[in-house]
Amino acid sequence: MICKITKKKIKPFMTFGKMPIANGFLRKNQFKKEYFFNMEVGFSKEISLFQLNDHPAPKQMFNKNYPFFTSSSKEMVKHFKSYANWIKNKYKRNLKNLIEIGSNDGTFLKNFDDKKINLIGFEPSKNVCEISKKNGIKTINEFFNFKNVRKLKNLKNKVNIIAAANAICHIPDLISLIKGIDFLLDKKGLFIFEEPYLGSMYKKQSYDQIYDEHIFMFSASSIKKIFEKYSFELIDIIPQKTHGGSMRYVVGRKGLSHISNNVKKILREERIKNIDNIKGCLSFKKNCEISKKKLLTRLNFFKKKKYTIAGYAATSKSTTILNYCNIGSNYIDYICDTTKEKIGKYSPGMHIPIVSMDHFKKNVPDKIFLFAWNHKKEILKKEKNLNKKNKWFAHIKI
Ligand code: SAH
Ligand code: TMP
């Protein structure tokens, strides 16, 4: 495989096998034509970048039927309010133009209520983009890349902040992305973005963070090394609790900002914990194999006991667990979810029925596989009458 940044050859260190599109919930008549790719992962030693090899083309994943809506999680709505407030407080003096990459249904941008700020969202998935527009947010229904950004001639070097969350790891052509950022940002402009953290994935063994859309799992070391190649530098990092452990990265033009102590501290930690080198990948691989065995042992035990099992939340992450461990309707009767676009369809690859929350309430199983483990607090609060010992489980410690 070829590193998506250095363009040098690297050897994949593990494969999860054939994977479908993680958010490709489908109907029975679509089973035969379902798309699969080989989900291999590799690591560039030069820039410490954890990345997928093959993956579907972005248009196959982000289109008029993208079934993920930021507003489906109350906790995330709250998080985006505090993220926006953090930006407002820190940079309020000179905020004139702000762009968000991957603005989805507009949950984040909605928080900037100052009419003097020119807000623009870039969102290629048409259905979520339409919702954002209905929310009154100027949203461009295109991929953020150099070709599309160059059309915004009047914003050349005029943008103060480009923000993003859980979107940059979805963009395979990071070089074009950075060229776009360079085109738009003013001299003191900042690129601020949050992403699931490689270190948290290693710690929790949450390999389900890896799926077609998540082409990269970033760390402070990789972000530092990538941006240094393009005359930018990592100036701050703020750990976040979202999505099982994320990082907020702040990147500015080289030599113009103070570098926070947090950057040095986290880089040092990454060296000690082998997050910046291949050793971390190799022990991760071993742990994935152990985790798979443990999960299957547990499910087989449940089956032997004749327990009924259902999944809670048809997350994109669950596609990796189910396909990697080969878990289908032989173990799991159904997966319930709140998203109307998923209900009545089947899970990608393993074809487990997706049902409504109503169905779940009428058919509560003996054991509940919490696929949305990153929303545990919110879900257990909602389902407090089901909050019994040993009722909920996941492939990781929850
Ligand atoms: N920021 C939101 C959405 C994350 S899902 C949140 O954290 O909840 C990722 C989003 O990025 C999707 O809405 C997808 O359509 C969008 N996306 C994918 N590639 C993109 C690109 N090149 N430019 C802008 N948005 C992109
Ligand atoms: P994701 O992990 O791919 O982001 O998807 C989260 C899914 O979880 C989405 O389909 C909505 C679903 N969900 C529920 O069904 N109930 C909930 O309470 C929450 C927070 C999410």
mmCIF file with all atom_site columns, C-alpha atoms in Angstrom, residues 41-43 48-52 169 195-202 206-211 214-220 222-223 226 243 245-246 249 275 284:
data_model
loop_
_atom_site.group_PDB
_atom_site.id
_atom_site.type_symbol
_atom_site.label_atom_id
_atom_site.label_alt_id
_atom_site.label_comp_id
_atom_site.label_asym_id
_atom_site.label_entity_id
_atom_site.label_seq_id
_atom_site.pdbx_PDB_ins_code
_atom_site.Cartn_x
_atom_site.Cartn_y
_atom_site.Cartn_z
_atom_site.occupancy
_atom_site.B_iso_or_equiv
_atom_site.pdbx_formal_charge
_atom_site.auth_seq_id
_atom_site.auth_comp_id
_atom_site.auth_asym_id
_atom_site.auth_atom_id
_atom_site.pdbx_PDB_model_num
ATOM 1  C CA . VAL A 1 41  ? -4.512  -1.109 7.860  1.00 0.00 ? 41  VAL A CA 1
ATOM 2  C CA . GLY A 1 42  ? -0.990  0.209  7.615  1.00 0.00 ? 42  GLY A CA 1
ATOM 3  C CA . PHE A 1 43  ? 1.248   2.659  9.467  1.00 0.00 ? 43  PHE A CA 1
ATOM 4  C CA . SER A 1 48  ? 3.330   8.057  12.485 1.00 0.00 ? 48  SER A CA 1
ATOM 5  C CA . LEU A 1 49  ? 0.115   7.854  10.463 1.00 0.00 ? 49  LEU A CA 1
ATOM 6  C CA . PHE A 1 50  ? -2.344  4.994  11.069 1.00 0.00 ? 50  PHE A CA 1
ATOM 7  C CA . GLN A 1 51  ? -4.374  4.560  7.873  1.00 0.00 ? 51  GLN A CA 1
ATOM 8  C CA . LEU A 1 52  ? -6.595  2.299  5.782  1.00 0.00 ? 52  LEU A CA 1
ATOM 9  C CA . CYS A 1 169 ? -10.403 11.373 9.220  1.00 0.00 ? 169 CYS A CA 1
ATOM 10 C CA . GLU A 1 195 ? -10.992 13.561 15.875 1.00 0.00 ? 195 GLU A CA 1
ATOM 11 C CA . PRO A 1 196 ? -11.208 10.168 17.622 1.00 0.00 ? 196 PRO A CA 1
ATOM 12 C CA . TYR A 1 197 ? -7.812  9.549  19.198 1.00 0.00 ? 197 TYR A CA 1
ATOM 13 C CA . LEU A 1 198 ? -5.532  6.648  18.294 1.00 0.00 ? 198 LEU A CA 1
ATOM 14 C CA . GLY A 1 199 ? -4.280  6.483  21.917 1.00 0.00 ? 199 GLY A CA 1
ATOM 15 C CA . SER A 1 200 ? -7.848  6.019  23.204 1.00 0.00 ? 200 SER A CA 1
ATOM 16 C CA . MET A 1 201 ? -8.534  3.322  20.641 1.00 0.00 ? 201 MET A CA 1
ATOM 17 C CA . TYR A 1 202 ? -5.412  1.440  21.769 1.00 0.00 ? 202 TYR A CA 1
ATOM 18 C CA . SER A 1 206 ? -12.104 -0.176 20.464 1.00 0.00 ? 206 SER A CA 1
ATOM 19 C CA . TYR A 1 207 ? -11.090 -1.435 17.025 1.00 0.00 ? 207 TYR A CA 1
ATOM 20 C CA . ASP A 1 208 ? -14.621 -0.646 15.812 1.00 0.00 ? 208 ASP A CA 1
ATOM 21 C CA . GLN A 1 209 ? -13.405 2.947  15.349 1.00 0.00 ? 209 GLN A CA 1
ATOM 22 C CA . ILE A 1 210 ? -11.874 1.582  12.166 1.00 0.00 ? 210 ILE A CA 1
ATOM 23 C CA . TYR A 1 211 ? -14.280 1.433  9.222  1.00 0.00 ? 211 TYR A CA 1
ATOM 24 C CA . HIS A 1 214 ? -12.444 6.468  9.118  1.00 0.00 ? 214 HIS A CA 1
ATOM 25 C CA . ILE A 1 215 ? -9.500  6.386  6.766  1.00 0.00 ? 215 ILE A CA 1
ATOM 26 C CA . PHE A 1 216 ? -7.119  7.701  9.438  1.00 0.00 ? 216 PHE A CA 1
ATOM 27 C CA . MET A 1 217 ? -6.805  7.369  13.200 1.00 0.00 ? 217 MET A CA 1
ATOM 28 C CA . PHE A 1 218 ? -4.859  10.438 14.216 1.00 0.00 ? 218 PHE A CA 1
ATOM 29 C CA . SER A 1 219 ? -2.497  11.159 17.093 1.00 0.00 ? 219 SER A CA 1
ATOM 30 C CA . ALA A 1 220 ? -0.630  14.292 18.134 1.00 0.00 ? 220 ALA A CA 1
ATOM 31 C CA . SER A 1 222 ? 0.883   12.275 13.142 1.00 0.00 ? 222 SER A CA 1
ATOM 32 C CA . ILE A 1 223 ? -0.861  15.660 13.068 1.00 0.00 ? 223 ILE A CA 1
ATOM 33 C CA . ILE A 1 226 ? 1.686   15.965 8.533  1.00 0.00 ? 226 ILE A CA 1
ATOM 34 C CA . HIS A 1 243 ? -16.507 9.225  20.902 1.00 0.00 ? 243 HIS A CA 1
ATOM 35 C CA . GLY A 1 245 ? -11.723 9.681  23.622 1.00 0.00 ? 245 GLY A CA 1
ATOM 36 C CA . SER A 1 246 ? -10.911 12.343 21.061 1.00 0.00 ? 246 SER A CA 1
ATOM 37 C CA . TYR A 1 249 ? -6.112  19.925 17.577 1.00 0.00 ? 249 TYR A CA 1
ATOM 38 C CA . ILE A 1 275 ? 1.548   5.513  19.929 1.00 0.00 ? 275 ILE A CA 1
ATOM 39 C CA . PHE A 1 284 ? -3.090  -3.580 18.909 1.00 0.00 ? 284 PHE A CA 1
#
